Amino acid sequence: VKTEVSVGFFWSSMQDVSGSEEEEGKVVYIVNRVYIIPYLSEINISGEEMEVKDGGKNFQIYHVQEIGRKNQLLLKCTNTKRE
């Protein structure tokens, strides 16, 4: 069972690093984003089990890195779309 819980709306910095590749004869669009957000202990601990919702799209967090001493978090996220 998947539950959606909002941890808040706050400022972030986002860098879009996207591309595409062919897999089994189908084009796979890979959307990778890096977000820098204020430090939140809940995301630092369980972030890799969470998603970022941005512009109506969900991005799976696959890496969380602390920046500074509980200052900010860097979130590496991905969204794969097959066509």
mmCIF file with all atom_site columns, C-alpha atoms in Angstrom:
data_model
loop_
_atom_site.group_PDB
_atom_site.id
_atom_site.type_symbol
_atom_site.label_atom_id
_atom_site.label_alt_id
_atom_site.label_comp_id
_atom_site.label_asym_id
_atom_site.label_entity_id
_atom_site.label_seq_id
_atom_site.pdbx_PDB_ins_code
_atom_site.Cartn_x
_atom_site.Cartn_y
_atom_site.Cartn_z
_atom_site.occupancy
_atom_site.B_iso_or_equiv
_atom_site.pdbx_formal_charge
_atom_site.auth_seq_id
_atom_site.auth_comp_id
_atom_site.auth_asym_id
_atom_site.auth_atom_id
_atom_site.pdbx_PDB_model_num
ATOM 1  C CA . VAL A 1 1  ? 0.000  0.000  0.000   1.00 0.00 ? 1  VAL A CA 1
ATOM 2  C CA . LYS A 1 2  ? 1.419  3.348  -1.036  1.00 0.00 ? 2  LYS A CA 1
ATOM 3  C CA . THR A 1 3  ? 0.408  6.449  0.883   1.00 0.00 ? 3  THR A CA 1
ATOM 4  C CA . GLU A 1 4  ? 0.957  10.000 -0.302  1.00 0.00 ? 4  GLU A CA 1
ATOM 5  C CA . VAL A 1 5  ? 2.086  12.395 2.399   1.00 0.00 ? 5  VAL A CA 1
ATOM 6  C CA . SER A 1 6  ? 3.230  15.935 1.828   1.00 0.00 ? 6  SER A CA 1
ATOM 7  C CA . VAL A 1 7  ? 6.282  17.055 3.770   1.00 0.00 ? 7  VAL A CA 1
ATOM 8  C CA . GLY A 1 8  ? 5.636  20.642 2.756   1.00 0.00 ? 8  GLY A CA 1
ATOM 9  C CA . PHE A 1 9  ? 6.173  23.155 0.025   1.00 0.00 ? 9  PHE A CA 1
ATOM 10 C CA . PHE A 1 10 ? 9.504  24.911 0.138   1.00 0.00 ? 10 PHE A CA 1
ATOM 11 C CA . TRP A 1 11 ? 12.084 26.494 -2.119  1.00 0.00 ? 11 TRP A CA 1
ATOM 12 C CA . SER A 1 12 ? 14.453 24.308 -4.066  1.00 0.00 ? 12 SER A CA 1
ATOM 13 C CA . SER A 1 13 ? 17.023 24.496 -6.785  1.00 0.00 ? 13 SER A CA 1
ATOM 14 C CA . MET A 1 14 ? 16.524 22.077 -9.696  1.00 0.00 ? 14 MET A CA 1
ATOM 15 C CA . GLN A 1 15 ? 18.850 20.937 -12.464 1.00 0.00 ? 15 GLN A CA 1
ATOM 16 C CA . ASP A 1 16 ? 17.355 18.878 -15.315 1.00 0.00 ? 16 ASP A CA 1
ATOM 17 C CA . VAL A 1 17 ? 19.671 16.266 -16.826 1.00 0.00 ? 17 VAL A CA 1
ATOM 18 C CA . SER A 1 18 ? 17.552 14.329 -19.331 1.00 0.00 ? 18 SER A CA 1
ATOM 19 C CA . GLY A 1 19 ? 18.158 12.040 -22.272 1.00 0.00 ? 19 GLY A CA 1
ATOM 20 C CA . SER A 1 20 ? 16.836 9.067  -24.180 1.00 0.00 ? 20 SER A CA 1
ATOM 21 C CA . GLU A 1 21 ? 18.005 5.638  -25.238 1.00 0.00 ? 21 GLU A CA 1
ATOM 22 C CA . GLU A 1 22 ? 16.628 2.664  -27.109 1.00 0.00 ? 22 GLU A CA 1
ATOM 23 C CA . GLU A 1 23 ? 15.767 -0.481 -25.184 1.00 0.00 ? 23 GLU A CA 1
ATOM 24 C CA . GLU A 1 24 ? 14.269 -3.563 -26.851 1.00 0.00 ? 24 GLU A CA 1
ATOM 25 C CA . GLY A 1 25 ? 13.292 -1.526 -29.919 1.00 0.00 ? 25 GLY A CA 1
ATOM 26 C CA . LYS A 1 26 ? 11.473 1.116  -27.876 1.00 0.00 ? 26 LYS A CA 1
ATOM 27 C CA . VAL A 1 27 ? 12.598 4.626  -27.063 1.00 0.00 ? 27 VAL A CA 1
ATOM 28 C CA . VAL A 1 28 ? 13.011 5.182  -23.344 1.00 0.00 ? 28 VAL A CA 1
ATOM 29 C CA . TYR A 1 29 ? 13.020 8.800  -22.164 1.00 0.00 ? 29 TYR A CA 1
ATOM 30 C CA . ILE A 1 30 ? 15.064 9.184  -19.020 1.00 0.00 ? 30 ILE A CA 1
ATOM 31 C CA . VAL A 1 31 ? 14.451 12.312 -16.991 1.00 0.00 ? 31 VAL A CA 1
ATOM 32 C CA . ASN A 1 32 ? 17.015 12.845 -14.253 1.00 0.00 ? 32 ASN A CA 1
ATOM 33 C CA . ARG A 1 33 ? 16.748 15.798 -11.926 1.00 0.00 ? 33 ARG A CA 1
ATOM 34 C CA . VAL A 1 34 ? 18.856 17.045 -9.061  1.00 0.00 ? 34 VAL A CA 1
ATOM 35 C CA . TYR A 1 35 ? 17.105 19.092 -6.375  1.00 0.00 ? 35 TYR A CA 1
ATOM 36 C CA . ILE A 1 36 ? 18.754 21.012 -3.545  1.00 0.00 ? 36 ILE A CA 1
ATOM 37 C CA . ILE A 1 37 ? 16.334 21.590 -0.666  1.00 0.00 ? 37 ILE A CA 1
ATOM 38 C CA . PRO A 1 38 ? 16.500 22.765 2.959   1.00 0.00 ? 38 PRO A CA 1
ATOM 39 C CA . TYR A 1 39 ? 17.546 20.014 5.367   1.00 0.00 ? 39 TYR A CA 1
ATOM 40 C CA . LEU A 1 40 ? 14.709 17.818 6.662   1.00 0.00 ? 40 LEU A CA 1
ATOM 41 C CA . SER A 1 41 ? 15.666 14.857 8.860   1.00 0.00 ? 41 SER A CA 1
ATOM 42 C CA . GLU A 1 42 ? 12.733 12.747 7.601   1.00 0.00 ? 42 GLU A CA 1
ATOM 43 C CA . ILE A 1 43 ? 13.972 13.053 4.003   1.00 0.00 ? 43 ILE A CA 1
ATOM 44 C CA . ASN A 1 44 ? 17.604 12.483 5.012   1.00 0.00 ? 44 ASN A CA 1
ATOM 45 C CA . ILE A 1 45 ? 16.617 9.215  6.728   1.00 0.00 ? 45 ILE A CA 1
ATOM 46 C CA . SER A 1 46 ? 13.918 7.836  4.359   1.00 0.00 ? 46 SER A CA 1
ATOM 47 C CA . GLY A 1 47 ? 14.325 9.868  1.173   1.00 0.00 ? 47 GLY A CA 1
ATOM 48 C CA . GLU A 1 48 ? 15.182 6.905  -1.061  1.00 0.00 ? 48 GLU A CA 1
ATOM 49 C CA . GLU A 1 49 ? 11.683 5.549  -0.362  1.00 0.00 ? 49 GLU A CA 1
ATOM 50 C CA . MET A 1 50 ? 10.069 8.854  -1.406  1.00 0.00 ? 50 MET A CA 1
ATOM 51 C CA . GLU A 1 51 ? 9.132  10.703 -4.563  1.00 0.00 ? 51 GLU A CA 1
ATOM 52 C CA . VAL A 1 52 ? 9.259  14.370 -5.514  1.00 0.00 ? 52 VAL A CA 1
ATOM 53 C CA . LYS A 1 53 ? 6.111  15.722 -7.166  1.00 0.00 ? 53 LYS A CA 1
ATOM 54 C CA . ASP A 1 54 ? 7.008  18.562 -9.534  1.00 0.00 ? 54 ASP A CA 1
ATOM 55 C CA . GLY A 1 55 ? 4.843  20.008 -12.285 1.00 0.00 ? 55 GLY A CA 1
ATOM 56 C CA . GLY A 1 56 ? 2.340  17.159 -12.036 1.00 0.00 ? 56 GLY A CA 1
ATOM 57 C CA . LYS A 1 57 ? 5.053  14.512 -12.489 1.00 0.00 ? 57 LYS A CA 1
ATOM 58 C CA . ASN A 1 58 ? 6.529  12.152 -9.915  1.00 0.00 ? 58 ASN A CA 1
ATOM 59 C CA . PHE A 1 59 ? 10.284 11.625 -9.657  1.00 0.00 ? 59 PHE A CA 1
ATOM 60 C CA . GLN A 1 60 ? 11.673 8.709  -7.628  1.00 0.00 ? 60 GLN A CA 1
ATOM 61 C CA . ILE A 1 61 ? 14.468 9.757  -5.266  1.00 0.00 ? 61 ILE A CA 1
ATOM 62 C CA . TYR A 1 62 ? 17.385 7.339  -5.681  1.00 0.00 ? 62 TYR A CA 1
ATOM 63 C CA . HIS A 1 63 ? 20.068 9.190  -3.701  1.00 0.00 ? 63 HIS A CA 1
ATOM 64 C CA . VAL A 1 64 ? 20.098 11.663 -0.788  1.00 0.00 ? 64 VAL A CA 1
ATOM 65 C CA . GLN A 1 65 ? 23.251 13.561 0.140   1.00 0.00 ? 65 GLN A CA 1
ATOM 66 C CA . GLU A 1 66 ? 23.647 15.953 3.053   1.00 0.00 ? 66 GLU A CA 1
ATOM 67 C CA . ILE A 1 67 ? 25.224 19.303 2.169   1.00 0.00 ? 67 ILE A CA 1
ATOM 68 C CA . GLY A 1 68 ? 26.972 21.029 5.035   1.00 0.00 ? 68 GLY A CA 1
ATOM 69 C CA . ARG A 1 69 ? 26.079 20.240 8.601   1.00 0.00 ? 69 ARG A CA 1
ATOM 70 C CA . LYS A 1 70 ? 22.306 19.738 8.442   1.00 0.00 ? 70 LYS A CA 1
ATOM 71 C CA . ASN A 1 71 ? 22.070 22.734 6.128   1.00 0.00 ? 71 ASN A CA 1
ATOM 72 C CA . GLN A 1 72 ? 20.696 21.349 2.851   1.00 0.00 ? 72 GLN A CA 1
ATOM 73 C CA . LEU A 1 73 ? 19.997 18.075 1.047   1.00 0.00 ? 73 LEU A CA 1
ATOM 74 C CA . LEU A 1 74 ? 20.841 17.127 -2.526  1.00 0.00 ? 74 LEU A CA 1
ATOM 75 C CA . LEU A 1 75 ? 18.225 14.776 -4.002  1.00 0.00 ? 75 LEU A CA 1
ATOM 76 C CA . LYS A 1 76 ? 18.974 12.794 -7.163  1.00 0.00 ? 76 LYS A CA 1
ATOM 77 C CA . CYS A 1 77 ? 15.718 11.761 -8.834  1.00 0.00 ? 77 CYS A CA 1
ATOM 78 C CA . THR A 1 78 ? 14.606 9.918  -11.954 1.00 0.00 ? 78 THR A CA 1
ATOM 79 C CA . ASN A 1 79 ? 11.455 9.441  -14.024 1.00 0.00 ? 79 ASN A CA 1
ATOM 80 C CA . THR A 1 80 ? 11.476 6.920  -16.886 1.00 0.00 ? 80 THR A CA 1
ATOM 81 C CA . LYS A 1 81 ? 8.875  7.112  -19.665 1.00 0.00 ? 81 LYS A CA 1
ATOM 82 C CA . ARG A 1 82 ? 8.631  4.301  -22.249 1.00 0.00 ? 82 ARG A CA 1
ATOM 83 C CA . GLU A 1 83 ? 7.097  4.761  -25.702 1.00 0.00 ? 83 GLU A CA 1
#
